């Protein structure tokens, strides 16, 4: 088996069939890959759809379990996987044309720990933002690649659906998703993978069309667990990449962007836990290398305090969003 695709499923009944049919349309040899669907306690018809499609295709396997979150679902899929490579997909996204087929034909001959791919963004209006890594293929190391992306303020490639990972590499280094980093488990795993110095290659074309801003998706959910998970992951990653100027500053900016979510947490005690965590790690916010926007934010937080400053920033953000919608 060349590839195991692991896809957690939770209440995606409106998207699941499109996801699976976009995979089966790749028209590749079925025994090249298996699709492992992890029904994570869905309360809609997603579980039944998984079973129906598994009956249609002999390379689809379904595991039903109680809800325990994305990280645990992926780890269960990893335990069951048989492929030389592992790919973690989101079951509300779409595979991009025949790009998986094209990569599989090359993957047979790769002997890499990690293959990094870009992703396209599918907007609500159906339009597609195309992304390519063709101009980065010459990067000799992952750190060089990431520093270059960060210097251009482009998303670092930590999303799980950007990685085809050798199962042997994962098992050898005991790598899996950490449930303590809910909402940022991808970043945490990516940081841990880089520490293991994988033999890697960049593939230029996107494999997935990522469905952005889907109502109810994990990335649109603001709760204590996900906010704290992101805060912890960014603080850890800033420490891990402290010697990498561009990467570190990119991560600090993303941490600032995450801070604004704290006042959006409904429970005040949960808010307080987040504020205490940030105050205990506030040294990571002290840098003179940020852009003017983030220097102003840092100055505001120092002058009026974390709670008042973030509440004010959230009000400004809501006003900006309101004006954009008019």
PDB file of C-alpha atoms in Angstrom:
ATOM      1  CA  UNK A   1       0.000   0.000   0.000  1.00  0.00           C
ATOM      2  CA  UNK A   2       1.520   3.303  -1.090  1.00  0.00           C
ATOM      3  CA  UNK A   3      -0.734   5.825   0.690  1.00  0.00           C
ATOM      4  CA  UNK A   4      -3.140   5.924   3.623  1.00  0.00           C
ATOM      5  CA  UNK A   5      -5.490   8.908   3.646  1.00  0.00           C
ATOM      6  CA  UNK A   6      -6.853   9.564   7.142  1.00  0.00           C
ATOM      7  CA  UNK A   7      -9.919  11.797   7.309  1.00  0.00           C
ATOM      8  CA  UNK A   8     -11.768  12.574  10.555  1.00  0.00           C
ATOM      9  CA  UNK A   9     -15.493  13.120  10.036  1.00  0.00           C
ATOM     10  CA  UNK A  10     -17.710  15.226  12.253  1.00  0.00           C
ATOM     11  CA  UNK A  11     -21.071  16.626  11.114  1.00  0.00           C
ATOM     12  CA  UNK A  12     -20.088  17.228   7.483  1.00  0.00           C
ATOM     13  CA  UNK A  13     -23.090  15.618   5.805  1.00  0.00           C
ATOM     14  CA  UNK A  14     -23.314  18.470   3.275  1.00  0.00           C
ATOM     15  CA  UNK A  15     -19.710  18.053   2.135  1.00  0.00           C
ATOM     16  CA  UNK A  16     -18.697  14.437   2.698  1.00  0.00           C
ATOM     17  CA  UNK A  17     -19.881  12.932  -0.598  1.00  0.00           C
ATOM     18  CA  UNK A  18     -18.197  15.685  -2.599  1.00  0.00           C
ATOM     19  CA  UNK A  19     -14.981  15.072  -0.673  1.00  0.00           C
ATOM     20  CA  UNK A  20     -14.981  11.328  -1.365  1.00  0.00           C
ATOM     21  CA  UNK A  21     -16.067  11.573  -4.996  1.00  0.00           C
ATOM     22  CA  UNK A  22     -13.347  14.181  -5.642  1.00  0.00           C
ATOM     23  CA  UNK A  23     -10.899  11.533  -4.424  1.00  0.00           C
ATOM     24  CA  UNK A  24     -12.355   8.660  -6.423  1.00  0.00           C
ATOM     25  CA  UNK A  25     -12.371  10.846  -9.556  1.00  0.00           C
ATOM     26  CA  UNK A  26      -8.583  10.836  -9.453  1.00  0.00           C
ATOM     27  CA  UNK A  27      -8.871   7.699 -11.627  1.00  0.00           C
ATOM     28  CA  UNK A  28      -5.794   6.157 -10.129  1.00  0.00           C
ATOM     29  CA  UNK A  29      -5.291   2.530  -9.222  1.00  0.00           C
ATOM     30  CA  UNK A  30      -7.336   1.903  -6.062  1.00  0.00           C
ATOM     31  CA  UNK A  31      -4.753  -0.367  -4.474  1.00  0.00           C
ATOM     32  CA  UNK A  32      -2.337   2.576  -4.436  1.00  0.00           C
ATOM     33  CA  UNK A  33      -4.248   4.069  -1.519  1.00  0.00           C
ATOM     34  CA  UNK A  34      -6.759   3.468   1.229  1.00  0.00           C
ATOM     35  CA  UNK A  35      -9.147   6.009   2.743  1.00  0.00           C
ATOM     36  CA  UNK A  36      -9.730   5.688   6.488  1.00  0.00           C
ATOM     37  CA  UNK A  37     -12.773   7.657   7.648  1.00  0.00           C
ATOM     38  CA  UNK A  38     -12.944   8.296  11.403  1.00  0.00           C
ATOM     39  CA  UNK A  39     -16.520   9.141  12.360  1.00  0.00           C
ATOM     40  CA  UNK A  40     -15.880  11.173  15.502  1.00  0.00           C
ATOM     41  CA  UNK A  41     -19.330  10.848  17.047  1.00  0.00           C
ATOM     42  CA  UNK A  42     -21.215  12.743  14.356  1.00  0.00           C
ATOM     43  CA  UNK A  43     -24.770  13.705  15.295  1.00  0.00           C
ATOM     44  CA  UNK A  44     -25.966  14.167  11.714  1.00  0.00           C
ATOM     45  CA  UNK A  45     -26.029  11.609   8.893  1.00  0.00           C
ATOM     46  CA  UNK A  46     -22.261  11.704   8.312  1.00  0.00           C
ATOM     47  CA  UNK A  47     -21.714   8.290   9.899  1.00  0.00           C
ATOM     48  CA  UNK A  48     -24.300   6.642   7.673  1.00  0.00           C
ATOM     49  CA  UNK A  49     -22.846   8.329   4.584  1.00  0.00           C
ATOM     50  CA  UNK A  50     -19.429   6.907   5.527  1.00  0.00           C
ATOM     51  CA  UNK A  51     -20.896   3.403   5.711  1.00  0.00           C
ATOM     52  CA  UNK A  52     -22.789   3.777   2.420  1.00  0.00           C
ATOM     53  CA  UNK A  53     -19.686   4.929   0.556  1.00  0.00           C
ATOM     54  CA  UNK A  54     -17.536   2.205   2.132  1.00  0.00           C
ATOM     55  CA  UNK A  55     -19.964  -0.277   0.599  1.00  0.00           C
ATOM     56  CA  UNK A  56     -19.440   1.372  -2.793  1.00  0.00           C
ATOM     57  CA  UNK A  57     -15.626   1.442  -2.740  1.00  0.00           C
ATOM     58  CA  UNK A  58     -13.457  -1.420  -1.501  1.00  0.00           C
ATOM     59  CA  UNK A  59     -10.582   0.865  -0.456  1.00  0.00           C
ATOM     60  CA  UNK A  60     -12.672   2.909   2.033  1.00  0.00           C
ATOM     61  CA  UNK A  61     -12.698   1.847   5.676  1.00  0.00           C
ATOM     62  CA  UNK A  62     -14.799   3.375   8.457  1.00  0.00           C
ATOM     63  CA  UNK A  63     -14.208   3.635  12.197  1.00  0.00           C
ATOM     64  CA  UNK A  64     -17.053   4.896  14.401  1.00  0.00           C
ATOM     65  CA  UNK A  65     -16.138   6.308  17.806  1.00  0.00           C
ATOM     66  CA  UNK A  66     -17.331   8.667  20.501  1.00  0.00           C
ATOM     67  CA  UNK A  67     -16.418  12.306  19.986  1.00  0.00           C
ATOM     68  CA  UNK A  68     -12.940  13.101  21.283  1.00  0.00           C
ATOM     69  CA  UNK A  69     -11.615  15.716  18.888  1.00  0.00           C
ATOM     70  CA  UNK A  70      -9.536  16.030  15.760  1.00  0.00           C
ATOM     71  CA  UNK A  71      -6.150  15.031  17.201  1.00  0.00           C
ATOM     72  CA  UNK A  72      -7.396  11.782  18.727  1.00  0.00           C
ATOM     73  CA  UNK A  73      -9.349  10.859  15.592  1.00  0.00           C
ATOM     74  CA  UNK A  74      -6.255  11.328  13.434  1.00  0.00           C
ATOM     75  CA  UNK A  75      -4.112   9.305  15.831  1.00  0.00           C
ATOM     76  CA  UNK A  76      -6.595   6.414  15.680  1.00  0.00           C
ATOM     77  CA  UNK A  77      -6.447   6.566  11.891  1.00  0.00           C
ATOM     78  CA  UNK A  78      -2.652   6.535  12.010  1.00  0.00           C
ATOM     79  CA  UNK A  79      -2.722   3.383  14.146  1.00  0.00           C
ATOM     80  CA  UNK A  80      -4.870   1.610  11.544  1.00  0.00           C
ATOM     81  CA  UNK A  81      -2.975   2.907   8.491  1.00  0.00           C
ATOM     82  CA  UNK A  82      -0.961   0.516   6.318  1.00  0.00           C
ATOM     83  CA  UNK A  83       0.456   2.876   3.701  1.00  0.00           C
ATOM     84  CA  UNK A  84       4.082   3.799   3.128  1.00  0.00           C
ATOM     85  CA  UNK A  85       2.947   7.418   3.335  1.00  0.00           C
ATOM     86  CA  UNK A  86       0.255   9.035   5.482  1.00  0.00           C
ATOM     87  CA  UNK A  87      -1.900  11.979   4.409  1.00  0.00           C
ATOM     88  CA  UNK A  88      -4.304  13.685   6.828  1.00  0.00           C
ATOM     89  CA  UNK A  89      -7.234  15.222   4.948  1.00  0.00           C
ATOM     90  CA  UNK A  90     -10.180  17.349   6.089  1.00  0.00           C
ATOM     91  CA  UNK A  91     -13.448  15.724   5.068  1.00  0.00           C
ATOM     92  CA  UNK A  92     -15.141  19.012   4.144  1.00  0.00           C
ATOM     93  CA  UNK A  93     -12.497  19.914   1.531  1.00  0.00           C
ATOM     94  CA  UNK A  94     -12.008  18.721  -2.059  1.00  0.00           C
ATOM     95  CA  UNK A  95      -9.156  17.030  -3.870  1.00  0.00           C
ATOM     96  CA  UNK A  96      -7.744  19.210  -6.632  1.00  0.00           C
ATOM     97  CA  UNK A  97      -8.471  17.810 -10.100  1.00  0.00           C
ATOM     98  CA  UNK A  98      -6.031  14.967 -10.824  1.00  0.00           C
ATOM     99  CA  UNK A  99      -3.136  16.272  -8.754  1.00  0.00           C
ATOM    100  CA  UNK A 100      -3.216  13.405  -6.264  1.00  0.00           C
ATOM    101  CA  UNK A 101      -2.940  10.935  -9.134  1.00  0.00           C
ATOM    102  CA  UNK A 102       0.035  12.860 -10.526  1.00  0.00           C
ATOM    103  CA  UNK A 103       1.758  12.890  -7.143  1.00  0.00           C
ATOM    104  CA  UNK A 104       1.076   9.206  -6.492  1.00  0.00           C
ATOM    105  CA  UNK A 105       2.840   8.278  -9.716  1.00  0.00           C
ATOM    106  CA  UNK A 106       5.918  10.112  -8.419  1.00  0.00           C
ATOM    107  CA  UNK A 107       5.510   9.065  -4.801  1.00  0.00           C
ATOM    108  CA  UNK A 108       6.263   5.480  -5.831  1.00  0.00           C
ATOM    109  CA  UNK A 109       9.835   6.491  -6.554  1.00  0.00           C
ATOM    110  CA  UNK A 110      10.405   8.911  -3.672  1.00  0.00           C
ATOM    111  CA  UNK A 111      12.262   7.789  -0.604  1.00  0.00           C
ATOM    112  CA  UNK A 112      11.519  10.852   1.504  1.00  0.00           C
ATOM    113  CA  UNK A 113      10.379  11.360   5.061  1.00  0.00           C
ATOM    114  CA  UNK A 114       8.190  14.292   4.097  1.00  0.00           C
ATOM    115  CA  UNK A 115       6.631  15.754   0.961  1.00  0.00           C
ATOM    116  CA  UNK A 116       5.311  19.312   1.406  1.00  0.00           C
ATOM    117  CA  UNK A 117       2.552  20.582  -0.888  1.00  0.00           C
ATOM    118  CA  UNK A 118       0.638  23.874  -1.169  1.00  0.00           C
ATOM    119  CA  UNK A 119      -3.156  24.152  -1.046  1.00  0.00           C
ATOM    120  CA  UNK A 120      -5.736  26.126  -2.977  1.00  0.00           C
ATOM    121  CA  UNK A 121      -8.472  28.120  -1.243  1.00  0.00           C
ATOM    122  CA  UNK A 122     -12.095  27.538  -2.226  1.00  0.00           C
ATOM    123  CA  UNK A 123     -14.186  30.596  -1.397  1.00  0.00           C
ATOM    124  CA  UNK A 124     -17.871  30.734  -0.533  1.00  0.00           C
ATOM    125  CA  UNK A 125     -18.713  32.082  -3.998  1.00  0.00           C
ATOM    126  CA  UNK A 126     -17.100  29.030  -5.604  1.00  0.00           C
ATOM    127  CA  UNK A 127     -14.003  30.831  -6.859  1.00  0.00           C
ATOM    128  CA  UNK A 128     -10.620  29.221  -6.347  1.00  0.00           C
ATOM    129  CA  UNK A 129      -7.393  30.892  -5.277  1.00  0.00           C
ATOM    130  CA  UNK A 130      -4.570  28.922  -6.865  1.00  0.00           C
ATOM    131  CA  UNK A 131      -1.348  28.467  -4.932  1.00  0.00           C
ATOM    132  CA  UNK A 132       1.979  27.041  -6.131  1.00  0.00           C
ATOM    133  CA  UNK A 133       5.351  26.245  -4.579  1.00  0.00           C
ATOM    134  CA  UNK A 134       7.182  26.141  -7.916  1.00  0.00           C
ATOM    135  CA  UNK A 135       9.372  29.134  -6.980  1.00  0.00           C
ATOM    136  CA  UNK A 136      10.483  27.464  -3.719  1.00  0.00           C
ATOM    137  CA  UNK A 137      11.628  24.061  -5.003  1.00  0.00           C
ATOM    138  CA  UNK A 138      15.288  25.127  -4.949  1.00  0.00           C
ATOM    139  CA  UNK A 139      15.227  25.696  -1.152  1.00  0.00           C
ATOM    140  CA  UNK A 140      17.817  23.373   0.336  1.00  0.00           C
ATOM    141  CA  UNK A 141      16.287  23.053   3.820  1.00  0.00           C
ATOM    142  CA  UNK A 142      12.851  23.311   5.388  1.00  0.00           C
ATOM    143  CA  UNK A 143      14.068  26.227   7.505  1.00  0.00           C
ATOM    144  CA  UNK A 144      15.225  28.095   4.405  1.00  0.00           C
ATOM    145  CA  UNK A 145      11.843  27.423   2.800  1.00  0.00           C
ATOM    146  CA  UNK A 146       9.892  28.560   5.871  1.00  0.00           C
ATOM    147  CA  UNK A 147      12.030  31.666   6.400  1.00  0.00           C
ATOM    148  CA  UNK A 148      11.412  32.664   2.794  1.00  0.00           C
ATOM    149  CA  UNK A 149       7.660  32.186   3.140  1.00  0.00           C
ATOM    150  CA  UNK A 150       7.658  34.116   6.423  1.00  0.00           C
ATOM    151  CA  UNK A 151       9.605  37.005   4.896  1.00  0.00           C
ATOM    152  CA  UNK A 152       6.801  37.288   2.329  1.00  0.00           C
ATOM    153  CA  UNK A 153       4.168  37.012   5.090  1.00  0.00           C
ATOM    154  CA  UNK A 154       2.823  33.828   3.512  1.00  0.00           C
ATOM    155  CA  UNK A 155       1.267  31.002   5.507  1.00  0.00           C
ATOM    156  CA  UNK A 156       3.881  28.573   6.791  1.00  0.00           C
ATOM    157  CA  UNK A 157       3.217  24.997   5.623  1.00  0.00           C
ATOM    158  CA  UNK A 158       2.134  23.464   8.915  1.00  0.00           C
ATOM    159  CA  UNK A 159      -1.401  22.410   7.892  1.00  0.00           C
ATOM    160  CA  UNK A 160      -1.738  18.630   8.091  1.00  0.00           C
ATOM    161  CA  UNK A 161      -3.188  18.492   4.567  1.00  0.00           C
ATOM    162  CA  UNK A 162       0.109  19.908   3.261  1.00  0.00           C
ATOM    163  CA  UNK A 163       2.133  16.852   4.260  1.00  0.00           C
ATOM    164  CA  UNK A 164       2.661  13.396   2.859  1.00  0.00           C
ATOM    165  CA  UNK A 165       4.593  11.805   5.708  1.00  0.00           C
ATOM    166  CA  UNK A 166       6.481   8.540   5.770  1.00  0.00           C
ATOM    167  CA  UNK A 167       4.730   6.220   8.217  1.00  0.00           C
ATOM    168  CA  UNK A 168       8.139   4.810   9.124  1.00  0.00           C
ATOM    169  CA  UNK A 169       9.357   8.341   9.968  1.00  0.00           C
ATOM    170  CA  UNK A 170       6.331   8.983  12.202  1.00  0.00           C
ATOM    171  CA  UNK A 171       6.668   5.690  14.047  1.00  0.00           C
ATOM    172  CA  UNK A 172      10.455   5.907  14.392  1.00  0.00           C
ATOM    173  CA  UNK A 173      10.218   9.333  16.027  1.00  0.00           C
ATOM    174  CA  UNK A 174       7.006   8.567  17.972  1.00  0.00           C
ATOM    175  CA  UNK A 175       5.250  11.489  16.278  1.00  0.00           C
ATOM    176  CA  UNK A 176       1.511  11.965  16.596  1.00  0.00           C
ATOM    177  CA  UNK A 177      -1.006  14.729  17.198  1.00  0.00           C
ATOM    178  CA  UNK A 178      -0.994  16.204  20.702  1.00  0.00           C
ATOM    179  CA  UNK A 179      -4.501  16.525  22.158  1.00  0.00           C
ATOM    180  CA  UNK A 180      -3.354  19.313  24.497  1.00  0.00           C
ATOM    181  CA  UNK A 181      -2.984  21.647  21.492  1.00  0.00           C
ATOM    182  CA  UNK A 182      -6.585  21.655  20.280  1.00  0.00           C
ATOM    183  CA  UNK A 183      -6.964  24.036  17.340  1.00  0.00           C
ATOM    184  CA  UNK A 184      -3.222  24.092  16.696  1.00  0.00           C
ATOM    185  CA  UNK A 185      -2.273  20.410  16.674  1.00  0.00           C
ATOM    186  CA  UNK A 186      -0.996  20.814  13.109  1.00  0.00           C
ATOM    187  CA  UNK A 187       1.510  23.497  14.099  1.00  0.00           C
ATOM    188  CA  UNK A 188       2.714  21.449  17.067  1.00  0.00           C
ATOM    189  CA  UNK A 189       3.267  18.325  14.954  1.00  0.00           C
ATOM    190  CA  UNK A 190       5.028  20.338  12.230  1.00  0.00           C
ATOM    191  CA  UNK A 191       7.401  21.845  14.807  1.00  0.00           C
ATOM    192  CA  UNK A 192       8.161  18.386  16.185  1.00  0.00           C
ATOM    193  CA  UNK A 193       8.768  16.997  12.695  1.00  0.00           C
ATOM    194  CA  UNK A 194      11.264  19.734  11.861  1.00  0.00           C
ATOM    195  CA  UNK A 195      13.214  18.923  15.021  1.00  0.00           C
ATOM    196  CA  UNK A 196      13.681  15.398  13.643  1.00  0.00           C
ATOM    197  CA  UNK A 197      15.333  16.810  10.482  1.00  0.00           C
ATOM    198  CA  UNK A 198      13.302  14.928   7.866  1.00  0.00           C
ATOM    199  CA  UNK A 199      14.606  14.208   4.391  1.00  0.00           C
ATOM    200  CA  UNK A 200      12.050  16.231   2.437  1.00  0.00           C
ATOM    201  CA  UNK A 201      10.969  17.477  -0.966  1.00  0.00           C
ATOM    202  CA  UNK A 202       8.636  20.280  -2.102  1.00  0.00           C
ATOM    203  CA  UNK A 203       5.903  19.370  -4.593  1.00  0.00           C
ATOM    204  CA  UNK A 204       4.780  22.469  -6.526  1.00  0.00           C
ATOM    205  CA  UNK A 205       1.060  21.846  -7.050  1.00  0.00           C
ATOM    206  CA  UNK A 206      -1.834  21.875  -4.576  1.00  0.00           C
ATOM    207  CA  UNK A 207      -3.435  18.550  -3.708  1.00  0.00           C
ATOM    208  CA  UNK A 208      -6.377  19.970  -1.752  1.00  0.00           C
ATOM    209  CA  UNK A 209      -8.880  22.758  -2.306  1.00  0.00           C
ATOM    210  CA  UNK A 210      -9.406  24.085   1.212  1.00  0.00           C
ATOM    211  CA  UNK A 211     -12.945  25.284   1.902  1.00  0.00           C
ATOM    212  CA  UNK A 212     -12.430  28.594   3.744  1.00  0.00           C
ATOM    213  CA  UNK A 213     -14.754  30.085   6.355  1.00  0.00           C
ATOM    214  CA  UNK A 214     -17.236  27.233   6.371  1.00  0.00           C
ATOM    215  CA  UNK A 215     -19.854  27.925   9.021  1.00  0.00           C
ATOM    216  CA  UNK A 216     -19.288  25.610  11.957  1.00  0.00           C
ATOM    217  CA  UNK A 217     -15.842  24.466  10.866  1.00  0.00           C
ATOM    218  CA  UNK A 218     -13.130  23.985  13.462  1.00  0.00           C
ATOM    219  CA  UNK A 219     -11.287  27.110  12.311  1.00  0.00           C
ATOM    220  CA  UNK A 220     -14.389  29.242  12.953  1.00  0.00           C
ATOM    221  CA  UNK A 221     -15.000  27.951  16.461  1.00  0.00           C
ATOM    222  CA  UNK A 222     -13.807  30.175  19.342  1.00  0.00           C
ATOM    223  CA  UNK A 223     -13.782  28.352  22.640  1.00  0.00           C
ATOM    224  CA  UNK A 224     -11.406  28.011  25.549  1.00  0.00           C
ATOM    225  CA  UNK A 225      -9.894  24.733  24.406  1.00  0.00           C
ATOM    226  CA  UNK A 226      -9.058  25.940  20.894  1.00  0.00           C
ATOM    227  CA  UNK A 227      -7.846  29.389  21.976  1.00  0.00           C
ATOM    228  CA  UNK A 228      -5.605  27.980  24.710  1.00  0.00           C
ATOM    229  CA  UNK A 229      -4.346  25.300  22.341  1.00  0.00           C
ATOM    230  CA  UNK A 230      -3.324  27.953  19.823  1.00  0.00           C
ATOM    231  CA  UNK A 231      -1.682  30.133  22.479  1.00  0.00           C
ATOM    232  CA  UNK A 232       0.368  27.188  23.763  1.00  0.00           C
ATOM    233  CA  UNK A 233       1.376  26.081  20.270  1.00  0.00           C
ATOM    234  CA  UNK A 234       2.526  29.560  19.232  1.00  0.00           C
ATOM    235  CA  UNK A 235       4.500  30.119  22.440  1.00  0.00           C
ATOM    236  CA  UNK A 236       6.193  26.718  22.033  1.00  0.00           C
ATOM    237  CA  UNK A 237       6.936  27.317  18.345  1.00  0.00           C
ATOM    238  CA  UNK A 238       8.373  30.795  19.003  1.00  0.00           C
ATOM    239  CA  UNK A 239      10.761  29.159  21.460  1.00  0.00           C
ATOM    240  CA  UNK A 240      11.579  26.318  19.037  1.00  0.00           C
ATOM    241  CA  UNK A 241      12.375  28.777  16.226  1.00  0.00           C
ATOM    242  CA  UNK A 242      13.948  31.514  18.356  1.00  0.00           C
ATOM    243  CA  UNK A 243      17.080  31.527  16.191  1.00  0.00           C
ATOM    244  CA  UNK A 244      15.110  31.820  12.951  1.00  0.00           C
ATOM    245  CA  UNK A 245      14.439  35.545  12.568  1.00  0.00           C
ATOM    246  CA  UNK A 246      11.722  35.516   9.904  1.00  0.00           C
ATOM    247  CA  UNK A 247       9.888  32.453  11.218  1.00  0.00           C
ATOM    248  CA  UNK A 248       9.918  33.741  14.796  1.00  0.00           C
ATOM    249  CA  UNK A 249       8.473  37.123  13.840  1.00  0.00           C
ATOM    250  CA  UNK A 250       5.816  35.507  11.668  1.00  0.00           C
ATOM    251  CA  UNK A 251       4.761  33.338  14.616  1.00  0.00           C
ATOM    252  CA  UNK A 252       4.689  36.325  16.976  1.00  0.00           C
ATOM    253  CA  UNK A 253       2.321  38.122  14.600  1.00  0.00           C
ATOM    254  CA  UNK A 254       0.060  35.078  14.461  1.00  0.00           C
ATOM    255  CA  UNK A 255       0.136  34.952  18.274  1.00  0.00           C
ATOM    256  CA  UNK A 256      -1.002  38.582  18.406  1.00  0.00           C
ATOM    257  CA  UNK A 257      -3.840  37.712  16.020  1.00  0.00           C
ATOM    258  CA  UNK A 258      -4.865  34.856  18.341  1.00  0.00           C
ATOM    259  CA  UNK A 259      -4.911  37.048  21.448  1.00  0.00           C
ATOM    260  CA  UNK A 260      -7.978  38.888  20.173  1.00  0.00           C
ATOM    261  CA  UNK A 261      -9.960  35.656  20.506  1.00  0.00           C
ATOM    262  CA  UNK A 262      -9.626  35.624  24.299  1.00  0.00           C
ATOM    263  CA  UNK A 263     -12.420  38.201  24.947  1.00  0.00           C
ATOM    264  CA  UNK A 264     -14.648  36.108  22.639  1.00  0.00           C
ATOM    265  CA  UNK A 265     -14.607  33.193  25.114  1.00  0.00           C
ATOM    266  CA  UNK A 266     -17.948  33.139  26.914  1.00  0.00           C
ATOM    267  CA  UNK A 267     -16.809  31.805  30.287  1.00  0.00           C
ATOM    268  CA  UNK A 268     -14.964  34.468  32.313  1.00  0.00           C
ATOM    269  CA  UNK A 269     -12.897  31.963  34.281  1.00  0.00           C
ATOM    270  CA  UNK A 270     -11.711  30.408  31.026  1.00  0.00           C
ATOM    271  CA  UNK A 271     -10.785  33.900  29.847  1.00  0.00           C
ATOM    272  CA  UNK A 272      -8.801  34.400  33.050  1.00  0.00           C
ATOM    273  CA  UNK A 273      -6.873  31.166  32.451  1.00  0.00           C
ATOM    274  CA  UNK A 274      -5.863  32.429  29.015  1.00  0.00           C
ATOM    275  CA  UNK A 275      -4.862  35.844  30.389  1.00  0.00           C
ATOM    276  CA  UNK A 276      -2.746  34.197  33.074  1.00  0.00           C
ATOM    277  CA  UNK A 277      -1.029  32.021  30.495  1.00  0.00           C
ATOM    278  CA  UNK A 278      -0.209  35.016  28.290  1.00  0.00           C
ATOM    279  CA  UNK A 279       1.067  37.053  31.256  1.00  0.00           C
ATOM    280  CA  UNK A 280       3.281  34.131  32.284  1.00  0.00           C
ATOM    281  CA  UNK A 281       4.770  34.055  28.773  1.00  0.00           C
ATOM    282  CA  UNK A 282       4.672  37.773  27.906  1.00  0.00           C
ATOM    283  CA  UNK A 283       8.397  37.867  27.161  1.00  0.00           C
ATOM    284  CA  UNK A 284       7.697  36.301  23.753  1.00  0.00           C
ATOM    285  CA  UNK A 285       5.707  39.436  22.828  1.00  0.00           C
ATOM    286  CA  UNK A 286       8.666  41.722  23.442  1.00  0.00           C
ATOM    287  CA  UNK A 287      10.367  42.357  20.109  1.00  0.00           C
ATOM    288  CA  UNK A 288      11.493  45.436  18.227  1.00  0.00           C
ATOM    289  CA  UNK A 289      11.381  43.705  14.864  1.00  0.00           C
ATOM    290  CA  UNK A 290       7.628  43.728  14.260  1.00  0.00           C
ATOM    291  CA  UNK A 291       5.766  45.901  11.773  1.00  0.00           C
ATOM    292  CA  UNK A 292       4.215  49.189  12.923  1.00  0.00           C
ATOM    293  CA  UNK A 293       0.771  47.591  13.332  1.00  0.00           C
ATOM    294  CA  UNK A 294       1.995  45.042  15.868  1.00  0.00           C
ATOM    295  CA  UNK A 295       4.252  47.527  17.642  1.00  0.00           C
ATOM    296  CA  UNK A 296       1.167  49.700  18.236  1.00  0.00           C
ATOM    297  CA  UNK A 297      -0.776  46.682  19.529  1.00  0.00           C
ATOM    298  CA  UNK A 298       2.077  45.713  21.870  1.00  0.00           C
ATOM    299  CA  UNK A 299       2.325  49.281  23.146  1.00  0.00           C
ATOM    300  CA  UNK A 300      -1.437  49.440  23.763  1.00  0.00           C
ATOM    301  CA  UNK A 301      -1.419  46.175  25.722  1.00  0.00           C
ATOM    302  CA  UNK A 302       1.450  47.389  27.889  1.00  0.00           C
ATOM    303  CA  UNK A 303      -0.240  50.715  28.650  1.00  0.00           C
ATOM    304  CA  UNK A 304      -3.829  49.672  29.405  1.00  0.00           C
ATOM    305  CA  UNK A 305      -3.308  46.023  30.309  1.00  0.00           C
ATOM    306  CA  UNK A 306      -4.055  42.798  28.511  1.00  0.00           C
ATOM    307  CA  UNK A 307      -7.776  42.550  29.295  1.00  0.00           C
ATOM    308  CA  UNK A 308      -8.754  46.148  28.469  1.00  0.00           C
ATOM    309  CA  UNK A 309      -6.448  46.284  25.467  1.00  0.00           C
ATOM    310  CA  UNK A 310      -7.764  43.097  23.864  1.00  0.00           C
ATOM    311  CA  UNK A 311     -11.393  44.083  24.510  1.00  0.00           C
ATOM    312  CA  UNK A 312     -10.733  47.399  22.761  1.00  0.00           C
ATOM    313  CA  UNK A 313      -9.007  45.654  19.845  1.00  0.00           C
ATOM    314  CA  UNK A 314     -11.943  43.258  19.502  1.00  0.00           C
ATOM    315  CA  UNK A 315     -14.369  46.201  19.318  1.00  0.00           C
ATOM    316  CA  UNK A 316     -12.216  47.791  16.608  1.00  0.00           C
ATOM    317  CA  UNK A 317     -12.087  44.514  14.712  1.00  0.00           C
ATOM    318  CA  UNK A 318     -15.886  44.116  14.847  1.00  0.00           C
ATOM    319  CA  UNK A 319     -16.325  47.668  13.574  1.00  0.00           C
ATOM    320  CA  UNK A 320     -13.950  46.973  10.673  1.00  0.00           C
ATOM    321  CA  UNK A 321     -15.883  43.823   9.758  1.00  0.00           C
ATOM    322  CA  UNK A 322     -19.193  45.705   9.937  1.00  0.00           C
ATOM    323  CA  UNK A 323     -17.897  48.438   7.614  1.00  0.00           C
ATOM    324  CA  UNK A 324     -16.611  45.832   5.144  1.00  0.00           C
ATOM    325  CA  UNK A 325     -20.033  44.149   5.007  1.00  0.00           C
ATOM    326  CA  UNK A 326     -21.899  47.361   4.184  1.00  0.00           C
TER     327      UNK A 326
END
